Structures are given as C-alpha cells and as structure tokens.
mmCIF file of C-alpha atoms and ligand atoms in Angstrom:
data_model
loop_
_atom_site.group_PDB
_atom_site.id
_atom_site.type_symbol
_atom_site.label_atom_id
_atom_site.label_comp_id
_atom_site.label_asym_id
_atom_site.label_seq_id
_atom_site.Cartn_x
_atom_site.Cartn_y
_atom_site.Cartn_z
ATOM 1 C CA UNK A 47 196.372 108.485 54.835
ATOM 2 C CA UNK A 48 198.784 111.315 55.694
ATOM 3 C CA UNK A 49 197.483 114.374 57.561
ATOM 4 C CA UNK A 50 199.394 117.599 57.990
ATOM 5 C CA UNK A 51 197.928 119.674 60.784
ATOM 6 C CA UNK A 52 199.133 123.289 61.413
ATOM 7 C CA UNK A 53 198.184 124.001 65.094
ATOM 8 C CA UNK A 54 198.425 120.364 65.820
ATOM 9 C CA UNK A 55 199.665 121.156 69.429
ATOM 10 C CA UNK A 56 196.698 123.223 70.224
ATOM 11 C CA UNK A 57 193.659 122.285 72.247
ATOM 12 C CA UNK A 58 191.687 121.154 69.290
ATOM 13 C CA UNK A 59 194.757 120.184 66.882
ATOM 14 C CA UNK A 60 195.812 117.649 69.981
ATOM 15 C CA UNK A 61 192.540 115.910 69.998
ATOM 16 C CA UNK A 62 192.416 115.813 66.161
ATOM 17 C CA UNK A 63 195.770 114.341 66.036
ATOM 18 C CA UNK A 64 195.042 111.776 68.706
ATOM 19 C CA UNK A 65 191.870 110.722 66.939
ATOM 20 C CA UNK A 66 193.833 110.340 63.435
ATOM 21 C CA UNK A 67 196.327 108.183 64.817
ATOM 22 C CA UNK A 68 193.841 105.956 66.624
ATOM 23 C CA UNK A 69 192.183 105.635 63.303
ATOM 24 C CA UNK A 70 195.304 104.482 61.816
ATOM 25 C CA UNK A 71 196.741 107.600 59.869
ATOM 26 C CA UNK A 72 200.064 109.157 59.730
ATOM 27 C CA UNK A 73 200.267 112.815 61.110
ATOM 28 C CA UNK A 74 202.642 115.638 60.640
ATOM 29 C CA UNK A 75 202.207 118.443 63.068
ATOM 30 C CA UNK A 76 203.386 122.193 62.615
ATOM 31 C CA UNK A 77 203.039 124.092 65.585
ATOM 32 C CA UNK A 78 205.164 127.187 67.044
ATOM 33 C CA UNK A 79 204.152 126.274 70.555
ATOM 34 C CA UNK A 80 203.136 129.721 71.316
ATOM 35 C CA UNK A 81 199.693 128.856 72.510
ATOM 36 C CA UNK A 82 199.834 125.077 71.925
ATOM 37 C CA UNK A 83 201.985 122.773 74.006
ATOM 38 C CA UNK A 84 203.744 119.556 74.167
ATOM 39 C CA UNK A 85 201.495 118.475 76.781
ATOM 40 C CA UNK A 86 198.588 118.491 74.240
ATOM 41 C CA UNK A 87 200.400 115.880 72.260
ATOM 42 C CA UNK A 88 201.403 113.427 75.104
ATOM 43 C CA UNK A 89 198.652 110.994 74.504
ATOM 44 C CA UNK A 90 199.156 111.249 70.835
ATOM 45 C CA UNK A 91 202.960 110.487 70.975
ATOM 46 C CA UNK A 92 202.239 107.399 73.250
ATOM 47 C CA UNK A 93 200.046 105.948 70.702
ATOM 48 C CA UNK A 94 201.928 107.059 67.643
ATOM 49 C CA UNK A 95 204.395 104.270 67.045
ATOM 50 C CA UNK A 96 206.507 106.243 64.431
ATOM 51 C CA UNK A 97 203.327 107.669 62.711
ATOM 52 C CA UNK A 98 203.626 111.045 64.156
ATOM 53 C CA UNK A 99 206.324 113.811 63.217
ATOM 54 C CA UNK A 100 206.031 117.110 65.142
ATOM 55 C CA UNK A 101 207.893 120.048 63.605
ATOM 56 C CA UNK A 102 208.324 123.262 65.555
ATOM 57 C CA UNK A 103 207.848 126.064 63.289
ATOM 58 C CA UNK A 104 205.639 129.215 62.542
ATOM 59 C CA UNK A 105 203.214 129.281 59.683
ATOM 60 C CA UNK A 106 204.096 132.639 59.123
ATOM 61 C CA UNK A 107 207.706 132.480 58.386
ATOM 62 C CA UNK A 108 207.757 128.902 57.103
ATOM 63 C CA UNK A 109 206.451 128.869 53.496
ATOM 64 C CA UNK A 110 209.156 126.663 52.060
ATOM 65 C CA UNK A 111 208.825 124.153 54.855
ATOM 66 C CA UNK A 112 205.021 124.255 54.462
ATOM 67 C CA UNK A 113 205.346 123.841 50.448
ATOM 68 C CA UNK A 114 207.479 120.836 51.144
ATOM 69 C CA UNK A 115 205.307 119.123 53.641
ATOM 70 C CA UNK A 116 201.985 119.961 51.775
ATOM 71 C CA UNK A 117 203.505 118.331 48.513
ATOM 72 C CA UNK A 118 203.968 115.024 50.433
ATOM 73 C CA UNK A 119 200.673 114.853 52.339
ATOM 74 C CA UNK A 120 197.298 113.663 51.404
ATOM 75 C CA UNK A 121 195.087 116.158 53.518
ATOM 76 C CA UNK A 122 195.874 119.398 55.277
ATOM 77 C CA UNK A 123 193.895 120.717 58.242
ATOM 78 C CA UNK A 124 194.867 124.267 59.127
ATOM 79 C CA UNK A 125 194.093 125.317 62.616
ATOM 80 C CA UNK A 126 197.106 127.413 63.483
ATOM 81 C CA UNK A 127 195.746 130.864 64.271
ATOM 82 C CA UNK A 128 195.817 133.544 67.006
ATOM 83 C CA UNK A 129 193.462 132.386 69.628
ATOM 84 C CA UNK A 130 191.416 133.711 72.299
ATOM 85 C CA UNK A 131 189.420 137.224 72.802
ATOM 86 C CA UNK A 132 192.179 138.282 75.442
ATOM 87 C CA UNK A 133 195.205 137.517 73.003
ATOM 88 C CA UNK A 134 193.521 139.059 70.168
ATOM 89 C CA UNK A 135 192.962 142.501 72.019
ATOM 90 C CA UNK A 136 196.623 142.474 73.462
ATOM 91 C CA UNK A 137 198.234 141.525 70.330
ATOM 92 C CA UNK A 138 196.314 142.626 67.299
ATOM 93 C CA UNK A 139 199.303 142.889 65.099
ATOM 94 C CA UNK A 140 200.208 139.148 65.791
ATOM 95 C CA UNK A 141 196.628 138.351 65.135
ATOM 96 C CA UNK A 142 196.355 139.694 61.626
ATOM 97 C CA UNK A 143 199.835 138.543 60.444
ATOM 98 C CA UNK A 144 199.258 134.957 61.772
ATOM 99 C CA UNK A 145 195.733 134.618 60.333
ATOM 100 C CA UNK A 146 196.457 136.349 56.905
ATOM 101 C CA UNK A 147 200.172 135.339 56.018
ATOM 102 C CA UNK A 148 199.926 131.899 57.889
ATOM 103 C CA UNK A 149 196.834 130.955 55.924
ATOM 104 C CA UNK A 150 198.339 132.288 52.773
ATOM 105 C CA UNK A 151 201.396 130.048 53.148
ATOM 106 C CA UNK A 152 199.233 127.224 53.596
ATOM 107 C CA UNK A 153 196.675 127.808 50.837
ATOM 108 C CA UNK A 154 199.289 128.585 48.019
ATOM 109 C CA UNK A 155 200.798 125.138 48.100
ATOM 110 C CA UNK A 156 197.668 123.391 48.901
ATOM 111 C CA UNK A 157 196.397 124.910 45.679
ATOM 112 C CA UNK A 158 199.395 124.086 43.696
ATOM 113 C CA UNK A 159 199.309 120.445 44.703
ATOM 114 C CA UNK A 160 195.606 120.172 44.727
ATOM 115 C CA UNK A 161 195.594 118.898 48.002
ATOM 116 C CA UNK A 162 192.295 118.212 49.998
ATOM 117 C CA UNK A 163 192.343 121.272 52.872
ATOM 118 C CA UNK A 164 190.242 122.228 55.560
ATOM 119 C CA UNK A 165 190.709 125.679 57.107
ATOM 120 C CA UNK A 166 189.358 126.787 60.514
ATOM 121 C CA UNK A 167 187.431 129.915 60.813
ATOM 122 C CA UNK A 168 185.362 131.181 63.601
ATOM 123 C CA UNK A 169 181.734 132.278 64.514
ATOM 124 C CA UNK A 170 183.379 135.584 65.437
ATOM 125 C CA UNK A 171 182.766 136.336 61.649
ATOM 126 C CA UNK A 172 178.810 136.711 62.367
ATOM 127 C CA UNK A 173 180.037 139.664 64.552
ATOM 128 C CA UNK A 174 177.203 141.666 65.737
ATOM 129 C CA UNK A 175 174.334 139.885 64.025
ATOM 130 C CA UNK A 176 171.296 139.347 66.254
ATOM 131 C CA UNK A 177 169.677 136.424 64.554
ATOM 132 C CA UNK A 178 168.821 133.599 66.866
ATOM 133 C CA UNK A 179 170.698 130.960 64.702
ATOM 134 C CA UNK A 180 173.648 132.062 62.388
ATOM 135 C CA UNK A 181 173.596 130.486 59.056
ATOM 136 C CA UNK A 182 176.486 130.128 56.597
ATOM 137 C CA UNK A 183 174.727 132.207 53.835
ATOM 138 C CA UNK A 184 174.049 135.204 56.248
ATOM 139 C CA UNK A 185 175.352 138.602 55.785
ATOM 140 C CA UNK A 186 177.854 139.635 58.256
ATOM 141 C CA UNK A 187 177.812 142.466 60.432
ATOM 142 C CA UNK A 188 181.303 143.101 61.881
ATOM 143 C CA UNK A 189 182.209 145.872 64.161
ATOM 144 C CA UNK A 190 184.329 148.997 63.266
ATOM 145 C CA UNK A 191 188.297 148.891 63.290
ATOM 146 C CA UNK A 192 188.788 150.962 66.393
ATOM 147 C CA UNK A 193 187.869 148.113 68.333
ATOM 148 C CA UNK A 194 190.463 145.299 68.381
ATOM 149 C CA UNK A 195 188.212 142.453 68.708
ATOM 150 C CA UNK A 196 187.049 142.676 65.358
ATOM 151 C CA UNK A 197 190.394 142.194 64.034
ATOM 152 C CA UNK A 198 190.170 138.534 64.652
ATOM 153 C CA UNK A 199 186.862 138.246 62.653
ATOM 154 C CA UNK A 200 188.123 140.363 59.743
ATOM 155 C CA UNK A 201 191.225 138.297 59.446
ATOM 156 C CA UNK A 202 189.516 135.015 59.513
ATOM 157 C CA UNK A 203 186.992 136.331 56.859
ATOM 158 C CA UNK A 204 189.499 137.179 54.684
ATOM 159 C CA UNK A 205 190.974 133.530 55.114
ATOM 160 C CA UNK A 206 187.612 132.267 53.988
ATOM 161 C CA UNK A 207 187.718 134.675 50.755
ATOM 162 C CA UNK A 208 191.114 133.464 50.085
ATOM 163 C CA UNK A 209 190.113 129.795 50.226
ATOM 164 C CA UNK A 210 187.232 130.344 48.057
ATOM 165 C CA UNK A 211 189.228 132.321 45.608
ATOM 166 C CA UNK A 212 191.730 129.389 45.233
ATOM 167 C CA UNK A 213 188.923 127.022 44.980
ATOM 168 C CA UNK A 214 187.389 129.022 42.061
ATOM 169 C CA UNK A 215 190.449 129.868 40.267
ATOM 170 C CA UNK A 216 192.409 126.566 40.448
ATOM 171 C CA UNK A 217 189.893 124.199 41.869
ATOM 172 C CA UNK A 218 191.469 123.805 45.284
ATOM 173 C CA UNK A 219 189.569 120.956 47.011
ATOM 174 C CA UNK A 220 189.108 123.267 50.165
ATOM 175 C CA UNK A 221 186.419 123.634 52.856
ATOM 176 C CA UNK A 222 185.958 126.513 55.559
ATOM 177 C CA UNK A 223 184.709 125.272 58.824
ATOM 178 C CA UNK A 224 183.513 127.969 61.441
ATOM 179 C CA UNK A 225 183.993 126.947 64.887
ATOM 180 C CA UNK A 226 181.650 128.167 67.677
ATOM 181 C CA UNK A 227 182.525 127.752 71.348
ATOM 182 C CA UNK A 228 184.463 124.444 71.750
ATOM 183 C CA UNK A 229 185.301 123.066 74.984
ATOM 184 C CA UNK A 230 186.816 119.888 76.684
ATOM 185 C CA UNK A 231 189.925 118.535 78.431
ATOM 186 C CA UNK A 232 192.984 120.301 78.152
ATOM 187 C CA UNK A 233 191.666 123.712 76.956
ATOM 188 C CA UNK A 234 193.492 126.382 78.969
ATOM 189 C CA UNK A 235 191.682 129.191 80.517
ATOM 190 C CA UNK A 236 194.900 131.345 79.956
ATOM 191 C CA UNK A 237 193.594 133.002 76.837
ATOM 192 C CA UNK A 238 190.061 133.947 78.223
ATOM 193 C CA UNK A 239 187.963 130.767 77.699
ATOM 194 C CA UNK A 240 185.224 130.861 80.118
ATOM 195 C CA UNK A 241 184.666 127.036 80.999
ATOM 196 C CA UNK A 242 187.983 126.139 81.972
ATOM 197 C CA UNK A 243 188.335 129.334 83.868
ATOM 198 C CA UNK A 244 185.033 128.919 85.696
ATOM 199 C CA UNK A 245 186.043 125.204 86.639
ATOM 200 C CA UNK A 246 189.406 126.351 87.737
ATOM 201 C CA UNK A 247 188.120 128.875 90.087
ATOM 202 C CA UNK A 248 185.332 126.696 91.441
ATOM 203 C CA UNK A 249 187.671 123.873 92.277
ATOM 204 C CA UNK A 250 189.723 126.632 94.162
ATOM 205 C CA UNK A 251 186.513 127.934 95.867
ATOM 206 C CA UNK A 252 187.413 131.336 94.480
ATOM 207 C CA UNK A 253 184.851 133.792 92.850
ATOM 208 C CA UNK A 254 183.862 133.083 89.248
ATOM 209 C CA UNK A 255 184.267 136.328 87.221
ATOM 210 C CA UNK A 256 181.154 136.937 85.060
ATOM 211 C CA UNK A 257 181.739 139.517 82.548
ATOM 212 C CA UNK A 258 178.923 142.224 81.816
ATOM 213 C CA UNK A 259 175.536 141.294 82.807
ATOM 214 C CA UNK A 260 175.841 137.763 82.487
ATOM 215 C CA UNK A 261 172.868 137.433 80.165
ATOM 216 C CA UNK A 262 174.824 136.868 77.093
ATOM 217 C CA UNK A 263 174.489 133.326 75.916
ATOM 218 C CA UNK A 264 176.809 130.808 74.169
ATOM 219 C CA UNK A 265 176.403 127.289 72.913
ATOM 220 C CA UNK A 266 179.263 124.921 74.006
ATOM 221 C CA UNK A 267 180.413 121.959 71.985
ATOM 222 C CA UNK A 268 182.520 119.019 73.097
ATOM 223 C CA UNK A 269 185.857 119.001 71.214
ATOM 224 C CA UNK A 270 185.252 115.316 70.486
ATOM 225 C CA UNK A 271 182.160 116.276 68.643
ATOM 226 C CA UNK A 272 183.978 119.007 66.933
ATOM 227 C CA UNK A 273 186.933 116.483 65.771
ATOM 228 C CA UNK A 274 184.225 114.225 64.498
ATOM 229 C CA UNK A 275 182.599 116.753 62.501
ATOM 230 C CA UNK A 276 185.856 117.902 60.884
ATOM 231 C CA UNK A 277 186.694 114.450 59.899
ATOM 232 C CA UNK A 278 183.424 113.640 58.597
ATOM 233 C CA UNK A 279 183.514 116.736 56.399
ATOM 234 C CA UNK A 280 186.981 115.793 55.209
ATOM 235 C CA UNK A 281 185.575 112.586 53.941
ATOM 236 C CA UNK A 282 182.969 114.657 51.879
ATOM 237 C CA UNK A 283 184.101 115.817 48.439
ATOM 238 C CA UNK A 284 180.741 117.662 48.206
ATOM 239 C CA UNK A 285 181.991 119.993 50.902
ATOM 240 C CA UNK A 286 184.785 121.327 48.885
ATOM 241 C CA UNK A 287 184.018 125.284 48.237
ATOM 242 C CA UNK A 288 181.714 125.152 51.079
ATOM 243 C CA UNK A 289 181.314 126.769 54.412
ATOM 244 C CA UNK A 290 180.226 124.820 57.490
ATOM 245 C CA UNK A 291 179.156 125.873 60.930
ATOM 246 C CA UNK A 292 180.279 123.508 63.672
ATOM 247 C CA UNK A 293 178.805 123.927 67.094
ATOM 248 C CA UNK A 294 176.352 122.821 69.728
ATOM 249 C CA UNK A 295 172.542 124.059 69.648
ATOM 250 C CA UNK A 296 172.012 124.096 73.487
ATOM 251 C CA UNK A 297 172.515 127.726 74.634
ATOM 252 C CA UNK A 298 173.188 128.692 78.097
ATOM 253 C CA UNK A 299 173.554 132.419 79.638
ATOM 254 C CA UNK A 300 177.167 132.794 81.078
ATOM 255 C CA UNK A 301 175.198 133.652 84.431
ATOM 256 C CA UNK A 302 173.485 130.583 84.463
ATOM 257 C CA UNK A 303 176.885 128.622 83.409
ATOM 258 C CA UNK A 304 178.379 130.150 86.505
ATOM 259 C CA UNK A 305 175.711 128.852 88.721
ATOM 260 C CA UNK A 306 175.817 125.412 86.891
ATOM 261 C CA UNK A 307 179.541 125.018 87.278
ATOM 262 C CA UNK A 308 179.432 125.729 91.063
ATOM 263 C CA UNK A 309 176.424 123.287 91.599
ATOM 264 C CA UNK A 310 178.013 120.713 89.546
ATOM 265 C CA UNK A 311 181.447 120.767 91.383
ATOM 266 C CA UNK A 312 179.726 121.211 94.718
ATOM 267 C CA UNK A 313 181.782 124.479 95.246
ATOM 268 C CA UNK A 314 181.188 127.271 97.981
ATOM 269 C CA UNK A 315 182.566 130.087 95.238
ATOM 270 C CA UNK A 316 180.572 133.286 94.686
ATOM 271 C CA UNK A 317 179.806 134.766 91.602
ATOM 272 C CA UNK A 318 181.720 138.146 90.656
ATOM 273 C CA UNK A 319 180.291 140.433 88.113
ATOM 274 C CA UNK A 320 182.913 142.395 86.324
ATOM 275 C CA UNK A 321 182.271 145.170 83.768
ATOM 276 C CA UNK A 322 183.518 144.451 80.406
ATOM 277 C CA UNK A 323 185.778 147.692 80.129
ATOM 278 C CA UNK A 324 187.539 146.288 83.126
ATOM 279 C CA UNK A 325 187.621 142.592 81.920
ATOM 280 C CA UNK A 326 188.892 143.440 78.339
ATOM 281 C CA UNK A 327 189.113 147.062 76.957
ATOM 282 C CA UNK A 328 187.331 150.298 77.096
ATOM 283 C CA UNK A 329 184.261 150.232 74.926
ATOM 284 C CA UNK A 330 184.424 146.387 74.552
ATOM 285 C CA UNK A 331 181.694 144.950 72.400
ATOM 286 C CA UNK A 332 180.509 141.424 73.348
ATOM 287 C CA UNK A 333 178.021 139.264 71.304
ATOM 288 C CA UNK A 334 174.856 138.910 73.260
ATOM 289 C CA UNK A 335 173.887 135.532 71.731
ATOM 290 C CA UNK A 336 175.728 133.164 69.491
ATOM 291 C CA UNK A 337 174.199 129.746 68.162
ATOM 292 C CA UNK A 338 174.799 128.234 65.068
ATOM 293 C CA UNK A 339 172.445 126.769 62.528
ATOM 294 C CA UNK A 340 174.156 123.385 61.499
ATOM 295 C CA UNK A 341 171.538 122.105 59.118
ATOM 296 C CA UNK A 342 174.254 122.113 56.169
ATOM 297 C CA UNK A 343 176.612 119.981 58.147
ATOM 298 C CA UNK A 344 173.830 117.440 59.398
ATOM 299 C CA UNK A 345 172.259 117.136 55.734
ATOM 300 C CA UNK A 346 175.705 116.416 54.552
ATOM 301 C CA UNK A 347 177.008 114.120 57.030
ATOM 302 C CA UNK A 348 174.410 113.245 59.432
ATOM 303 C CA UNK A 349 176.446 114.624 62.339
ATOM 304 C CA UNK A 350 174.687 116.087 65.406
ATOM 305 C CA UNK A 351 176.420 116.803 68.766
ATOM 306 C CA UNK A 352 176.653 113.617 71.082
ATOM 307 C CA UNK A 353 177.945 115.356 74.178
ATOM 308 C CA UNK A 354 175.927 117.447 76.475
ATOM 309 C CA UNK A 355 177.229 120.390 78.671
ATOM 310 C CA UNK A 356 176.947 118.109 81.714
ATOM 311 C CA UNK A 357 179.434 115.668 79.900
ATOM 312 C CA UNK A 358 181.724 118.513 78.681
ATOM 313 C CA UNK A 359 181.908 120.115 82.524
ATOM 314 C CA UNK A 360 182.418 116.777 84.077
ATOM 315 C CA UNK A 361 185.373 115.932 81.546
ATOM 316 C CA UNK A 362 186.924 119.420 82.188
ATOM 317 C CA UNK A 363 186.676 118.969 85.981
ATOM 318 C CA UNK A 364 188.153 115.572 85.881
ATOM 319 C CA UNK A 365 190.956 116.663 83.975
ATOM 320 C CA UNK A 366 191.727 119.489 86.049
ATOM 321 C CA UNK A 367 191.527 117.457 89.169
ATOM 322 C CA UNK A 368 193.753 114.867 87.629
ATOM 323 C CA UNK A 369 196.221 117.515 86.896
ATOM 324 C CA UNK A 370 195.839 119.004 90.250
HETATM 325 N N1 LIG B 217 183.566 135.374 80.197
HETATM 326 C C1 LIG B 217 183.229 135.588 81.466
HETATM 327 N N2 LIG B 217 184.155 135.454 82.270
HETATM 328 C C2 LIG B 217 185.447 134.780 82.007
HETATM 329 C C3 LIG B 217 185.713 134.604 80.675
HETATM 330 C C4 LIG B 217 184.556 134.900 79.675
HETATM 331 O O1 LIG B 217 182.220 135.922 81.771
HETATM 332 O O2 LIG B 217 186.205 134.475 82.956
HETATM 333 C C5 LIG B 217 182.529 135.559 79.101
HETATM 334 C C6 LIG B 217 182.778 136.427 77.856
HETATM 335 O O3 LIG B 217 182.627 137.690 77.919
HETATM 336 C C7 LIG B 217 181.912 135.943 76.909
HETATM 337 C C8 LIG B 217 181.677 134.354 77.223
HETATM 338 O O4 LIG B 217 181.772 134.332 78.487
HETATM 339 O O5 LIG B 217 180.607 136.686 76.895
HETATM 340 C C9 LIG B 217 182.418 133.566 76.481
HETATM 341 O O6 LIG B 217 183.749 133.835 76.357
HETATM 342 P P1 LIG B 217 184.760 133.090 75.720
HETATM 343 O O7 LIG B 217 186.120 133.867 75.752
HETATM 344 O O8 LIG B 217 184.740 131.515 76.429
HETATM 345 O O9 LIG B 217 184.515 132.908 74.305
HETATM 346 P P2 LIG B 217 183.728 133.800 73.142
HETATM 347 O O10 LIG B 217 182.392 133.559 73.048
HETATM 348 O O11 LIG B 217 183.907 135.170 73.705
HETATM 349 O O12 LIG B 217 184.595 133.633 71.912
#
C-alpha cells in the first residue's frame, strides 16, 4: 500500500515510516523540517529501496501538492503539527496556523477522494480535567486564552471537530488519535520533552531540572508501541469516525522520574527544582496528572503497551550514547 505521512521526518513519523517500509509498503513523506530532521529518516532511507519519497514542503502552504499526493495514495497519516510545550508558548501564532490550516489542507482532499485518514491529536485536549484516567468521551476542560499553552489543545481540538465534520458530511473514513507522552530513541529534548532532557543531563553529570514540585505525574509510552497502535487502528474500518487514546498506563511523578534516570544511568547528577514561571511563562498552568483510559483501543485491536519505562530509558540512553 502507499502511505502519505505528513510530519514523516518527525520523531514519531520517522519510526512510523521505518516500520511501514519494513512491512513492505511505499511511503511518501511530507515535512518542512522545522522540528523534524533528515536524521530521523536515515534508517528508513537505508531500507527503502526506491519505496520512499521525501518532499520538503509545509502543509500550511501546500494545498495543491497535498491534493495531488493524497489523490494518489491509499492511506494518509497526518502527524505534521506544532510540537512541544516550549514551542507552543514561544510561537503561538505558528502553532494555531499549522494545526488549523495544515489539517484543513489534508482533510479537504482526503474527504474529496475518500481516503483512509488518521490525524494526530493530543492528550492536551483533556486540559485541566482532574480525572484519574481520561476517556475519549469525557467533557474537556481547557484553560483560558490568556495562557498560550491552551492554544495547542484548542487548535488540536478544532482538528478533531474538523475530521468528524468531514466524516459526517461526506463519509471521510477518518480516525482521530490522541497521543499521550510518547518517548523513545531520537526524540530531542530541544522542544521541552522531559525524558530526553533528563537523560542528556544525567549522562553529562549536570543537574536535572524538575519543574514545579515534581509531584505532577505522566505516563510514558514507547514510540514502538505507539506506532503499532496507529497501524492497528488504520487496519480497522470500525475505527472510522472515532477517537482513540494511545498511551501507557504506568504513571510516575516527574520527581521520581528524575531519580530513576539518575539511578539507571549511574549518574552523579543532582536534582534542581525550577519554578514553572521561570521554566515557561508567568502564570503557567501544568496538568498535575495525565493518564489515558485505553479501553476503546484495546477492545477494538487487542493493543496494550509492550515496553516498560525501564526499556524506554535504556533505549534513550543507548541512542544518546551512540550519538555521543
Ligand atoms: N518537565 C520538567 N523538566 C524538563 C522538562 C519538563 O520537570 O526539563 C516537566 C513538565 O513541566 C511536565 C512534565 O515534565 O510536568 C512532562 O513534560 P513534557 O514537556 O515532556 O510533556 P507534557 O506532559 O508537558 O506535554
């Protein structure tokens, strides 16, 4: 089959491309290389044997290109998006433009040609909800527009409504996935992600910056598990018109995570607490707990995560050591 992957040179996109090529498919990647990189596609390129085409283009300004490519493809996986809390806060205009217009430029031709489409959303849409596990049918509690952080959740939520609208009005065979914290080799800490950052600092013997009290919790899922979930969903027509959480169930506080990374790497690093105001922006609102209910995904596909937090940290450490 031919897959079109927007954001295919990103962290998740690179792994997805690789997996599809290993499974014998053809892949067209569209990426503007703003947060993605050629490096993320190196392994994919090595095993492609003519089955990978990489197009450098921005989904916001490439409506015609997307129309042409989507017409010729079997499946579309739309991952191109503004990524990382830091980038969202520092460039909220780009965040909204990319997430809204970019997705529109994908969904319109996907609906016109009736292509199987999956778009990436985010656990950020659950906002300030305090439930122990977030389910897809939950009401959402997003913070107010005076905080740039929430522009990400809001723009992604609009993408979800957009896909549902096309599904209802023209039968677009589309599915929304909400990624929870996804981690693994090649993820960069440049855009704020905590695990690659902690590992990098631990390996250098530098202090690990824990924001806020460190009591906030997250569930970290290996990118290999996330890619597997995506492809299982793509194969299930019953998932059309649906929303699915993808994430791990194992939660850990950020303070514990810092201690765990230090122990696992045998590092002498200390932990340094940094107030949110200093780390992000004044009045920054973090989510205290974020864990997915993945019943819907499991019941439809049988999926459960296979990789533990130990596996994740070890993979990230190995990869960072290899790069030096
Ligand atoms: N965090 C931290 N130190 C860092 C980066 C992040 O303590 O260097 C915290 C962040 O405030 C959040 C958690 O780690 O509570 C996860 O952050 P990340 O940006 O990886 O993902 P998020 O869950 O915020 O989308």
